[in-house]
Amino acid sequence: MGLFNKMQIEQINAAAKKSKQLAEPKKSMMSRSVTTELNQISENVKEYFKDSDAELITTQEQLHNYITKMIEVGIGGIDTETTGLDRLKDTIVGVSLYYPGGVEVYIPSRHIIPIFDEPYANQLTYEQIKQELQRFVDAKIKLIFANADFDLAMIYKDLKVDLIENCFYDVIIAWRCLKENERDNSLKGLYNKYPLKGKGDPMKFRDLFSPQLFPYCKPEVAKLYAANDAKITYKLFTWQLPYIKKDNPKCQNHKFEAIADLVWGVEFPMIEVCQRMHRRGIYLEQSAADMLKRKYIPKCDEEHKKLRQMVQELMDDPKYTASAKPPFFSSMEFNPNSVGHVKWLCYDLLKLDGGKSKGTGKEILSTFDLPVIKQILKCRSLITLIGTFVEKLPNNTSPDSRIHCQFKQMGASTGRMSSAEPNMQNIPSRANDIRHMFRATPGYVLLSSDYSQQEPKLTAYISQDENMIRSFQENKDIYSFIASIAFNKTYEECREFTPDGEYNPEGKARRTEAKSVVLGILYGRSTVTIADQLYSHENWSDEKRVKQAQYVYDSVLNAFPALRQFMICSQDFAKKNGYVETILGRRRHIPDMTLPDYEFVPMPGYLNPDVNPLDVTTLNNGNEIPERVQRALYRELMSYKYFGQVAKRIKQLAENEHIKVVNNRFKISEATRQVVNSIIQGEPNWLNCPFAVNSITQRCVT
């Protein structure tokens, strides 16, 4: 009898075959189907760019001569092609250049032959490209970018050339200042819409290439697409420039003078600030991160264990019954982050009153004074803390033990800065142990600072409200001061603590109400939202909560008449112009502000009452709603006090008179709440400059 039976021998042979496969060198990712796809890409690119004059740079001498001419001109466009958008892990494949009067060129560096995974011949090395691009720095040539933050980062990382001082213009940033609500802010989208007046065919990268296949394209093919980017970047720049030159009629006719100052004085200088912050990064102490893991992960496990015990006790308690089947088999499977699990527990098993929405968010659950609900929120908080900070941040460090996140200088439509990959602007202010993961490099100091009440100060300055300004002049807490005037109480009665340090719950409640209203105005929150924030813990009806919130809202605005007037004037300006402006002239377009409350559209079957069958001149207007009819219907709908009346009449018009009514009042309401928010929130980059906030403070207190 042998050592192994037949089945065992088959298993051994299968394992040996697998082992042999693992030991063999990996074959190229290029299969026959992928090669076919590359060939199709090549044909598409050649056809699309058949009229291109683009040239390929294959020697350092060629590049040297081209850059010499570019330096003589003194300005040009530049762009990079990369293996992806991760500025730390991806790499440059090639660089494109263009100068006015010249021809666009592409400098391939790391294009790879399919199947063999070997570089194509006649490509320049990073070192050769570096030597020539460094001449831009030495000659102080002006370079035009599209998304400079990315290209600057990639060129600095891979080619070791710092082109920050050469960054003269960014067509994407400039256009976001001119028209931040453009639907397509891409280079090709903007170039087609404006310089080409919509007559072009703006094929984007993804329309022609698969990102993972671009490095495998032949340089002769890649040049057609890539070189064109540098050229249209410069062309778009020349089209935009008149609109942000204060002495140009195009700038003056559109009243873009303030935007021109914003672009040249704030946003373009911010490119360097964001770039240097990204490069510098922030050092994360791994030992501190490991300590937090040892602290919070066992704590989270322990709190989860307590929660499961609580859930099991409730499930076993005969006084709690549920008609719906539980979405989990036992409490061991209960997930506090699962909407279905929490909703079943709260509303099916415990029969809690969560209103119509039966929500499972923190704002709803925190209104239930039950141990199991508090435990759910506690577990959620720990899960978020661990997932977002304790585990995620250490995993985002580079080999230098630093986090190099991206800082987006216009990360929001208002112009507010944001950060990503990871977001370093959401570190909890009170989570000191999380903040302690970050350390200063030896020989340096890590400084943390914040501007005190910058938004209320801005509001006081812009509205010129005497009461608000007086609060800063007297160095008082703004929210306690607002509460004292709004509620006709003394200032001390509206403080969280008395002068001798004793806790004052009534004062804290008044201050909280005033603060919620002021921030509600600044952040565009509705009265309903303010009511939920202030009174969700009260056992009141929704109507009473909203009524009380409206009372507080009106009390604050009545106490600060200039603030109310500022809101009214800002809304009137937005209705007239379709946008609002900040102090520095940054615009936020809010087109819904210009909409009429109601619009009327004829439906199939509608007959114009002004059509006279005997008058041929009226027959062409058979399906038009006369202006007099629209005005009458508009007045009628505006006269109704209740939404139900409006809804009923709209239904009647559709069914009986074949008139469709477009109700824009919700859109207008949402837009109205954005007005003040856009004006106040639109200055963050400016506020990053200490002199600016100091200036506002001085104007408020003097």
XYZ file of C-alpha atoms in Angstrom:
702
model
C 0.000 0.000 0.000
C 1.377 3.461 -0.939
C 2.034 6.345 1.394
C -0.909 8.337 -0.061
C -4.242 7.373 -1.529
C -5.420 8.622 -4.921
C -7.332 11.607 -3.543
C -4.346 12.734 -1.455
C -2.029 12.466 -4.475
C -4.395 14.656 -6.515
C -4.424 17.259 -3.727
C -0.610 17.236 -3.554
C -0.299 17.631 -7.323
C -2.774 20.530 -7.289
C -0.827 22.234 -4.485
C 2.447 21.729 -6.356
C 0.982 23.194 -9.525
C -0.266 26.248 -7.635
C 3.100 26.654 -5.928
C 4.848 26.532 -9.295
C 2.516 29.183 -10.647
C 3.247 31.450 -7.686
C 6.989 30.948 -8.124
C 6.935 31.886 -11.808
C 7.555 35.561 -12.702
C 4.310 37.462 -13.107
C 3.279 37.985 -16.676
C 2.449 41.424 -17.982
C -1.045 42.717 -17.374
C -1.287 43.143 -21.156
C -3.581 40.482 -22.513
C -4.633 40.234 -26.130
C -7.889 42.045 -25.365
C -6.021 44.911 -23.708
C -3.662 45.169 -26.680
C -6.712 45.389 -28.919
C -8.082 48.162 -26.698
C -4.774 50.054 -26.961
C -4.907 49.822 -30.724
C -8.454 51.161 -30.726
C -7.372 54.029 -28.435
C -4.561 54.882 -30.829
C -6.929 54.988 -33.791
C -9.426 57.190 -31.911
C -6.747 59.640 -30.770
C -5.176 59.890 -34.231
C -8.552 60.543 -35.812
C -9.568 63.149 -33.242
C -6.241 65.030 -33.463
C -5.630 64.463 -37.189
C -4.971 68.182 -37.710
C -2.572 68.473 -34.768
C 0.870 70.030 -35.202
C 2.107 68.619 -31.886
C 5.716 67.507 -31.750
C 7.441 64.869 -29.650
C 10.580 65.742 -27.712
C 12.893 62.708 -27.808
C 16.289 64.180 -26.887
C 17.577 66.572 -24.273
C 18.969 68.775 -27.022
C 15.499 69.185 -28.510
C 14.097 70.067 -25.102
C 16.932 72.506 -24.427
C 16.288 74.334 -27.693
C 12.538 74.470 -27.091
C 12.926 75.833 -23.575
C 15.427 78.402 -24.856
C 12.735 79.749 -27.201
C 10.151 79.609 -24.432
C 12.426 81.633 -22.158
C 12.888 84.201 -24.916
C 9.109 84.630 -25.115
C 8.891 84.727 -21.305
C 5.582 82.918 -20.854
C 3.942 79.603 -21.707
C 1.588 76.796 -20.717
C 2.614 73.632 -18.881
C 0.849 70.407 -17.986
C 1.733 66.948 -16.672
C 0.446 63.486 -17.502
C 0.543 61.027 -14.612
C -0.367 57.468 -13.708
C -3.173 58.765 -11.478
C -4.305 61.530 -9.140
C -2.545 60.400 -5.961
C 0.173 63.003 -5.718
C 2.214 60.858 -3.318
C 1.981 57.410 -4.942
C 1.430 58.136 -8.630
C 4.198 59.302 -10.962
C 4.711 61.556 -13.943
C 4.560 59.871 -17.355
C 5.330 62.975 -19.393
C 5.275 66.792 -19.485
C 3.658 69.126 -22.042
C 4.758 72.654 -22.976
C 3.524 75.438 -25.217
C 4.521 79.047 -25.853
C 2.766 81.648 -28.026
C 4.030 81.514 -31.574
C 5.439 78.021 -31.123
C 4.071 74.526 -31.484
C 2.854 72.408 -28.590
C 5.215 69.606 -27.508
C 5.141 66.498 -25.339
C 8.125 65.143 -23.402
C 7.576 61.419 -22.711
C 9.412 59.894 -19.799
C 7.818 56.680 -18.576
C 5.700 55.168 -21.318
C 5.923 51.370 -21.274
C 5.802 48.794 -24.082
C 2.887 46.377 -23.590
C 3.657 42.692 -22.991
C 7.327 43.330 -22.172
C 6.826 46.069 -19.539
C 9.942 47.792 -20.848
C 10.189 51.551 -21.516
C 9.810 52.815 -25.058
C 12.990 54.091 -26.673
C 13.804 57.789 -27.094
C 12.308 58.997 -23.816
C 13.917 61.487 -21.459
C 14.821 60.635 -17.892
C 13.547 62.563 -14.902
C 17.057 63.958 -14.437
C 17.234 65.284 -18.008
C 13.813 66.942 -17.732
C 14.798 68.377 -14.352
C 17.910 70.034 -15.768
C 15.900 71.806 -18.445
C 12.885 72.791 -16.319
C 15.257 74.274 -13.754
C 16.093 76.866 -16.401
C 12.509 78.166 -16.033
C 13.278 78.886 -12.390
C 16.567 80.582 -13.169
C 15.021 82.694 -15.954
C 11.898 83.487 -13.865
C 9.612 82.649 -16.781
C 5.846 82.941 -16.245
C 3.979 79.637 -16.444
C 0.266 79.105 -16.968
C -1.369 76.101 -15.262
C -4.718 74.367 -15.131
C -4.936 73.045 -11.551
C -1.505 74.281 -10.529
C -1.656 72.704 -7.080
C -1.504 69.199 -8.582
C 1.083 69.874 -11.281
C 3.365 71.784 -8.917
C 3.227 68.928 -6.411
C 3.991 66.237 -9.000
C 6.833 68.178 -10.636
C 8.382 68.892 -7.252
C 8.103 65.248 -6.117
C 9.275 63.478 -9.274
C 11.408 66.019 -11.126
C 12.736 67.838 -8.032
C 12.028 71.260 -9.556
C 10.203 73.936 -7.564
C 8.077 76.006 -9.959
C 6.065 77.858 -7.327
C 7.685 81.192 -8.110
C 6.987 80.619 -11.823
C 3.272 79.993 -11.284
C 1.821 83.145 -12.813
C -1.728 82.022 -13.522
C -4.178 79.159 -12.987
C -7.114 79.097 -15.418
C -9.277 76.933 -13.148
C -8.856 79.104 -10.043
C -9.401 82.300 -12.028
C -12.618 80.971 -13.517
C -13.925 79.792 -10.155
C -13.614 83.398 -9.011
C -15.346 84.699 -12.121
C -18.117 82.091 -12.157
C -17.998 79.642 -9.286
C -21.245 77.896 -10.283
C -20.039 76.784 -13.714
C -21.350 73.264 -14.248
C -18.233 72.066 -16.060
C -15.076 73.552 -14.574
C -12.760 71.250 -16.502
C -10.079 72.651 -18.790
C -11.606 71.220 -21.953
C -15.153 72.097 -20.938
C -14.241 75.744 -20.357
C -12.121 75.941 -23.513
C -14.922 74.564 -25.659
C -17.629 76.740 -24.119
C -15.804 80.064 -24.188
C -12.831 80.413 -26.578
C -14.477 78.013 -29.072
C -17.973 79.377 -28.303
C -19.380 75.867 -27.974
C -18.407 74.839 -31.492
C -15.709 72.363 -30.482
C -15.824 68.751 -29.388
C -14.262 68.741 -25.904
C -13.079 65.135 -25.605
C -11.762 64.555 -22.095
C -9.096 62.139 -20.930
C -11.616 59.528 -19.864
C -13.312 59.750 -23.271
C -10.143 58.582 -24.986
C -8.073 56.659 -22.445
C -8.358 54.273 -19.560
C -6.176 55.850 -16.845
C -4.294 52.599 -16.260
C -3.601 52.214 -19.993
C -2.257 55.693 -20.774
C 1.331 54.816 -19.735
C 1.195 51.931 -22.252
C 0.282 54.199 -25.150
C 2.971 54.920 -27.702
C 4.547 58.358 -27.086
C 3.636 59.328 -30.660
C -0.021 58.768 -29.768
C 0.155 60.252 -26.277
C 1.665 63.487 -27.595
C -1.455 64.275 -29.611
C -3.628 64.427 -26.530
C -1.125 65.587 -23.910
C 0.542 68.408 -25.842
C -2.852 69.850 -26.679
C -3.547 70.378 -22.948
C -0.623 72.786 -22.583
C -1.763 74.668 -25.678
C -5.422 75.094 -24.682
C -4.363 76.017 -21.147
C -2.529 78.996 -22.616
C -5.358 79.783 -25.051
C -7.909 79.784 -22.230
C -5.616 82.089 -20.248
C -5.513 84.643 -23.075
C -9.321 84.517 -23.322
C -9.795 85.000 -19.554
C -7.164 87.677 -19.002
C -9.185 90.710 -20.203
C -11.872 89.921 -17.631
C -9.462 90.198 -14.696
C -7.408 93.179 -15.857
C -8.935 96.206 -14.153
C -8.025 98.575 -16.975
C -9.658 96.387 -19.625
C -13.162 97.331 -20.885
C -14.354 93.716 -20.573
C -13.489 93.756 -16.884
C -15.101 97.143 -16.366
C -18.270 96.340 -18.310
C -18.898 93.249 -16.171
C -17.903 95.071 -12.964
C -15.181 92.520 -12.276
C -12.699 95.010 -10.787
C -13.088 93.625 -7.253
C -12.808 90.065 -8.569
C -9.596 91.042 -10.345
C -8.159 92.215 -7.016
C -9.364 88.969 -5.409
C -7.694 86.815 -8.062
C -4.335 88.586 -8.130
C -4.197 89.623 -4.471
C -5.655 86.604 -2.651
C -6.243 83.470 -4.695
C -3.056 83.290 -6.751
C -0.830 83.949 -3.697
C -2.805 81.215 -1.902
C -1.504 78.663 -4.425
C 1.932 78.931 -2.847
C 0.518 78.759 0.691
C -1.453 75.566 -0.037
C 1.456 74.029 -1.911
C 3.943 74.615 0.895
C 1.537 73.273 3.511
C 1.105 70.131 1.455
C 4.836 69.672 1.013
C 5.661 70.326 4.637
C 2.967 68.071 6.021
C 2.498 67.479 9.705
C 4.477 64.951 11.714
C 2.517 62.175 13.411
C 4.077 60.371 16.347
C 3.447 56.668 15.739
C 3.996 55.727 19.380
C 1.246 58.165 20.409
C -1.054 56.680 17.760
C -0.327 53.160 19.023
C -1.092 54.279 22.563
C -4.479 55.617 21.442
C -5.263 52.310 19.754
C -4.478 50.493 22.983
C -6.725 52.935 24.802
C -9.753 53.205 22.545
C -10.110 49.831 20.815
C -10.513 47.847 24.081
C -12.760 50.615 25.389
C -14.917 50.372 22.268
C -15.086 46.581 22.605
C -16.149 46.912 26.235
C -18.864 49.465 25.419
C -20.099 47.226 22.601
C -20.332 44.355 25.044
C -22.445 46.489 27.388
C -24.683 47.525 24.512
C -25.258 43.945 23.392
C -26.194 42.972 26.935
C -28.696 45.837 27.089
C -30.211 44.894 23.730
C -30.492 41.233 24.736
C -32.222 42.150 27.994
C -34.766 44.237 26.082
C -35.369 41.417 23.601
C -35.890 38.959 26.447
C -38.179 41.295 28.413
C -41.798 40.087 27.855
C -43.199 43.628 28.159
C -41.500 44.546 24.865
C -42.901 42.964 21.734
C -42.384 43.757 18.057
C -44.579 42.849 15.140
C -41.725 43.159 12.661
C -39.027 40.498 12.519
C -35.675 41.739 13.898
C -33.027 42.384 11.226
C -30.457 40.550 13.367
C -30.526 37.030 14.788
C -29.142 37.899 18.219
C -27.848 40.887 20.152
C -24.305 39.763 19.271
C -25.034 40.876 15.707
C -26.543 44.238 16.680
C -24.795 47.072 14.841
C -25.252 50.547 16.377
C -24.359 52.124 13.011
C -27.017 50.171 11.131
C -30.115 52.246 10.359
C -32.248 49.112 10.112
C -31.022 47.673 13.415
C -31.484 50.898 15.381
C -34.834 51.710 13.788
C -36.218 48.267 14.697
C -34.974 48.585 18.275
C -36.339 52.114 18.794
C -39.616 52.068 16.929
C -40.654 48.421 16.630
C -39.466 47.034 19.947
C -39.435 50.051 22.299
C -42.311 51.857 20.531
C -40.594 55.263 20.874
C -42.139 58.353 19.318
C -39.680 59.545 16.682
C -42.173 61.587 14.725
C -42.985 60.931 11.093
C -39.383 60.422 10.051
C -38.485 57.804 12.682
C -34.919 58.960 12.269
C -31.845 57.279 13.703
C -29.495 60.266 13.629
C -27.877 61.765 16.686
C -30.217 64.759 16.737
C -33.237 62.419 17.059
C -31.791 59.697 19.295
C -30.408 62.225 21.786
C -33.995 63.245 22.600
C -34.701 59.784 24.059
C -33.670 59.553 27.698
C -33.008 55.797 27.769
C -29.822 53.954 28.842
C -29.734 51.792 25.698
C -30.043 54.838 23.406
C -27.277 56.652 25.260
C -25.147 53.536 24.908
C -25.797 53.422 21.144
C -24.619 57.021 20.823
C -21.597 56.278 22.981
C -20.598 53.324 20.811
C -21.139 55.332 17.643
C -18.909 58.089 18.956
C -16.122 55.616 19.707
C -16.486 53.923 16.310
C -16.180 57.301 14.572
C -13.237 58.321 16.733
C -11.354 55.115 15.950
C -12.258 54.872 12.267
C -11.775 58.538 11.401
C -8.797 59.411 13.574
C -7.124 56.694 15.648
C -6.739 54.197 12.778
C -7.126 56.306 9.638
C -4.668 59.115 10.344
C -1.630 56.877 11.056
C -2.407 54.954 7.851
C -2.205 58.198 5.870
C 1.391 58.960 6.769
C 4.173 58.940 4.183
C 7.604 57.338 4.691
C 8.670 60.571 6.416
C 5.999 59.912 9.097
C 4.094 62.979 7.996
C 0.575 63.482 6.712
C 0.642 65.405 3.439
C -3.014 66.240 2.926
C -4.347 68.425 0.133
C -5.501 71.945 0.909
C -8.168 73.138 -1.517
C -8.204 76.903 -1.429
C -11.726 77.050 -2.843
C -13.137 73.814 -1.517
C -16.685 75.177 -1.269
C -18.874 77.338 -3.490
C -18.582 80.156 -0.968
C -14.800 80.154 -1.394
C -14.104 78.467 1.925
C -10.933 76.398 2.125
C -11.123 72.656 2.685
C -8.692 69.777 2.980
C -8.769 66.173 1.836
C -6.885 62.869 1.801
C -7.255 63.054 4.758
C -9.366 65.956 5.992
C -7.189 67.694 8.569
C -9.752 70.398 9.290
C -12.131 68.165 11.217
C -9.877 67.163 14.119
C -12.107 67.521 17.215
C -11.147 70.680 19.096
C -11.699 69.086 22.493
C -10.060 65.733 21.700
C -6.674 66.611 23.160
C -5.403 63.039 23.054
C -6.099 62.917 19.286
C -4.261 66.189 18.794
C -1.351 64.847 20.818
C -0.592 62.407 17.982
C 0.877 65.373 16.130
C 4.323 66.599 17.058
C 6.643 69.396 16.001
C 9.775 68.434 14.111
C 12.810 68.629 16.427
C 13.957 72.231 16.572
C 10.503 73.577 15.688
C 7.377 74.540 17.628
C 3.865 73.350 16.820
C 1.541 76.323 17.247
C -2.239 76.042 17.418
C -4.347 79.169 17.093
C -7.867 80.232 16.271
C -9.640 83.488 15.609
C -12.133 84.389 18.293
C -15.651 84.999 16.981
C -14.441 85.975 13.515
C -17.843 85.495 11.886
C -19.834 87.621 14.368
C -17.160 90.311 14.019
C -17.517 90.210 10.255
C -21.285 90.390 10.621
C -21.004 93.390 12.925
C -18.704 95.173 10.506
C -20.697 94.425 7.355
C -24.087 95.231 8.889
C -22.684 98.161 10.908
C -25.097 97.239 13.694
C -24.362 99.614 16.571
C -25.406 97.135 19.259
C -23.183 94.366 17.915
C -20.242 96.743 17.504
C -20.761 97.975 21.075
C -20.443 94.429 22.384
C -16.941 94.208 20.912
C -16.068 97.682 22.111
C -16.970 96.620 25.649
C -15.142 93.289 25.219
C -18.256 91.295 26.055
C -19.250 87.805 25.012
C -21.214 88.472 21.840
C -23.844 85.765 22.334
C -24.564 86.708 25.951
C -24.767 90.340 24.864
C -27.200 89.506 22.055
C -29.320 87.434 24.440
C -29.455 90.264 27.006
C -30.874 92.704 24.444
C -33.143 90.186 22.746
C -34.690 88.921 25.986
C -34.536 92.233 27.885
C -32.282 90.783 30.590
C -29.070 92.009 32.121
C -25.837 90.877 30.558
C -24.945 88.860 33.671
C -28.287 87.029 33.507
C -27.343 85.725 30.062
C -23.894 84.383 30.864
C -23.057 80.735 31.361
C -21.202 81.541 34.588
C -21.744 84.291 37.115
C -18.883 86.724 37.905
C -17.892 84.585 40.894
C -17.635 81.466 38.705
C -20.948 79.806 39.647
C -22.759 77.882 36.883
C -25.837 79.712 35.614
C -28.154 77.299 33.753
C -30.764 79.961 32.872
C -28.067 82.229 31.480
C -26.564 79.378 29.485
C -30.005 78.566 28.008
C -30.545 82.191 26.914
C -27.038 82.400 25.471
C -27.553 79.102 23.604
C -30.808 80.351 22.099
C -29.215 83.594 20.918
C -26.159 81.794 19.552
C -28.291 79.273 17.665
C -30.261 82.076 16.007
C -27.168 84.105 15.064
C -25.386 81.067 13.650
C -28.642 80.055 11.996
C -28.652 83.383 10.178
C -24.979 83.061 9.234
C -25.208 79.413 8.131
C -28.575 79.695 6.414
C -30.519 77.446 8.766
C -34.301 77.442 8.690
C -36.465 78.185 11.705
C -37.445 74.507 11.764
C -33.775 73.495 12.019
C -33.175 76.025 14.790
C -36.216 74.652 16.618
C -34.823 71.110 16.415
C -31.443 72.264 17.705
C -32.876 74.200 20.642
C -35.947 72.300 21.740
C -35.616 68.699 20.570
C -35.257 67.642 24.227
C -38.523 69.336 25.181
C -41.716 67.315 25.215
C -43.407 69.811 22.903
C -45.302 69.511 19.671
C -43.461 70.392 16.462
C -45.695 73.432 16.100
C -44.785 74.737 19.549
C -41.059 74.212 18.947
C -41.147 76.134 15.682
C -43.282 78.880 17.205
C -40.850 79.348 20.088
C -37.871 79.328 17.710
C -39.581 81.952 15.551
C -40.165 84.081 18.660
C -36.478 83.942 19.595
C -35.484 84.577 15.959
C -37.701 87.671 15.760
C -36.514 88.894 19.179
C -32.882 88.806 18.059
C -33.569 90.617 14.775
C -35.761 93.206 16.494
C -32.936 93.896 18.947
C -30.448 94.349 16.099
C -32.287 96.351 13.415
C -29.185 96.974 11.307
C -28.639 93.224 11.070
C -32.209 92.772 9.853
C -31.722 95.578 7.326
C -28.479 94.000 6.133
C -30.323 90.729 5.504
C -33.131 92.493 3.610
C -30.743 94.544 1.469
C -28.621 91.483 0.690
C -31.669 89.510 -0.390
C -32.912 92.384 -2.564
C -29.481 92.619 -4.201
C -29.509 88.870 -4.891
C -33.001 89.048 -6.395
C -31.900 91.810 -8.745
C -28.491 90.460 -9.744
C -28.633 86.709 -9.151
C -25.524 86.792 -6.946
C -24.112 88.277 -3.741
C -20.698 89.768 -3.029
C -18.322 89.615 -0.095
C -16.223 92.497 1.176
C -13.478 91.600 -1.266
C -15.869 91.217 -4.179
C -16.047 87.412 -4.246
C -19.307 86.476 -5.911
C -21.618 83.615 -5.093
C -24.195 83.104 -7.800
C -27.651 82.217 -6.445
C -29.774 82.184 -9.617
C -32.853 80.780 -7.878
C -33.237 84.167 -6.142
C -34.321 85.656 -9.474
C -37.101 83.132 -10.065
C -40.762 84.215 -9.855
C -42.759 82.498 -7.131
C -44.928 80.806 -9.757
C -44.531 80.052 -13.453
C -47.286 78.930 -15.805
C -46.819 76.432 -18.641
C -49.559 75.365 -21.105
C -50.329 71.649 -21.128
C -51.719 69.564 -24.013
C -55.342 70.590 -24.503
C -54.899 74.192 -23.370
C -56.795 76.800 -25.407
C -55.785 80.447 -25.397
C -58.920 82.485 -24.564
C -57.613 85.360 -26.701
C -57.590 83.274 -29.909
C -60.272 84.367 -32.366
C -60.978 81.743 -35.059
C -62.033 84.559 -37.387
C -58.801 86.514 -36.859
C -55.896 84.717 -38.529
C -53.370 86.938 -36.710
C -54.238 85.251 -33.407
C -54.103 81.640 -34.581
C -50.354 81.270 -34.045
C -50.819 81.951 -30.313
C -53.187 79.072 -29.688
C -51.116 77.403 -26.982
C -49.785 80.525 -25.237
C -51.047 81.711 -21.874
C -51.793 85.454 -22.115
C -49.847 87.763 -19.806
C -53.066 89.069 -18.237
C -54.087 85.500 -17.329
C -50.670 84.758 -15.837
C -50.753 87.967 -13.777
C -54.217 87.165 -12.457
C -53.247 83.611 -11.511
C -50.030 84.860 -9.905
C -51.938 87.353 -7.718
C -54.446 84.676 -6.782
C -51.829 82.133 -5.681
C -49.860 84.770 -3.776
C -53.005 85.718 -1.861
C -53.396 82.258 -0.314
C -52.186 81.956 3.242
C -51.892 78.191 3.523
C -49.961 75.679 1.442
C -53.018 73.433 1.156
C -54.929 76.169 -0.643
C -52.098 76.595 -3.129
C -51.794 72.855 -3.736
C -55.532 72.514 -4.304
C -55.636 75.377 -6.798
C -52.596 74.060 -8.701
C -54.309 70.699 -9.045
C -57.489 72.361 -10.340
C -55.585 74.364 -12.936
C -53.887 71.239 -14.244
C -57.047 69.111 -14.397
C -59.613 71.671 -15.540
C -57.723 74.375 -17.423
C -54.658 72.417 -18.638
C -52.238 74.881 -17.051
C -49.180 73.528 -15.301
C -48.008 75.650 -12.369
C -44.327 75.549 -11.434
C -44.051 76.425 -7.751
C -40.607 77.968 -7.159
C -41.229 79.070 -3.581
C -39.227 76.222 -2.054
C -36.255 76.945 -4.322
C -36.462 80.646 -3.484
C -36.652 79.872 0.237
C -33.554 77.677 0.041
C -31.727 80.332 -1.980
C -32.697 83.075 0.471
C -31.022 81.203 3.320
C -27.784 81.084 1.305
C -27.539 84.854 0.911
C -26.039 85.963 4.226
C -24.150 82.687 4.588
C -22.405 83.282 1.256
C -21.398 86.821 2.206
C -19.981 85.903 5.620
C -18.520 82.497 4.751
C -16.945 83.780 1.548
C -13.956 85.404 3.234
C -12.096 82.429 4.791
C -8.915 82.656 2.722
C -8.723 86.347 3.449
C -9.304 85.661 7.123
C -6.289 83.372 7.174
C -4.247 86.573 7.071
C -3.925 87.964 10.648
C -3.849 91.572 9.484
C -7.309 91.166 7.939
C -9.049 90.010 11.126
C -7.145 92.569 13.181
C -8.364 95.228 10.768
C -11.981 94.160 11.172
C -11.600 94.077 14.961
C -10.095 97.557 14.977
C -12.938 98.914 12.874
C -15.501 97.366 15.221
C -13.951 98.659 18.435
C -12.901 102.150 17.336
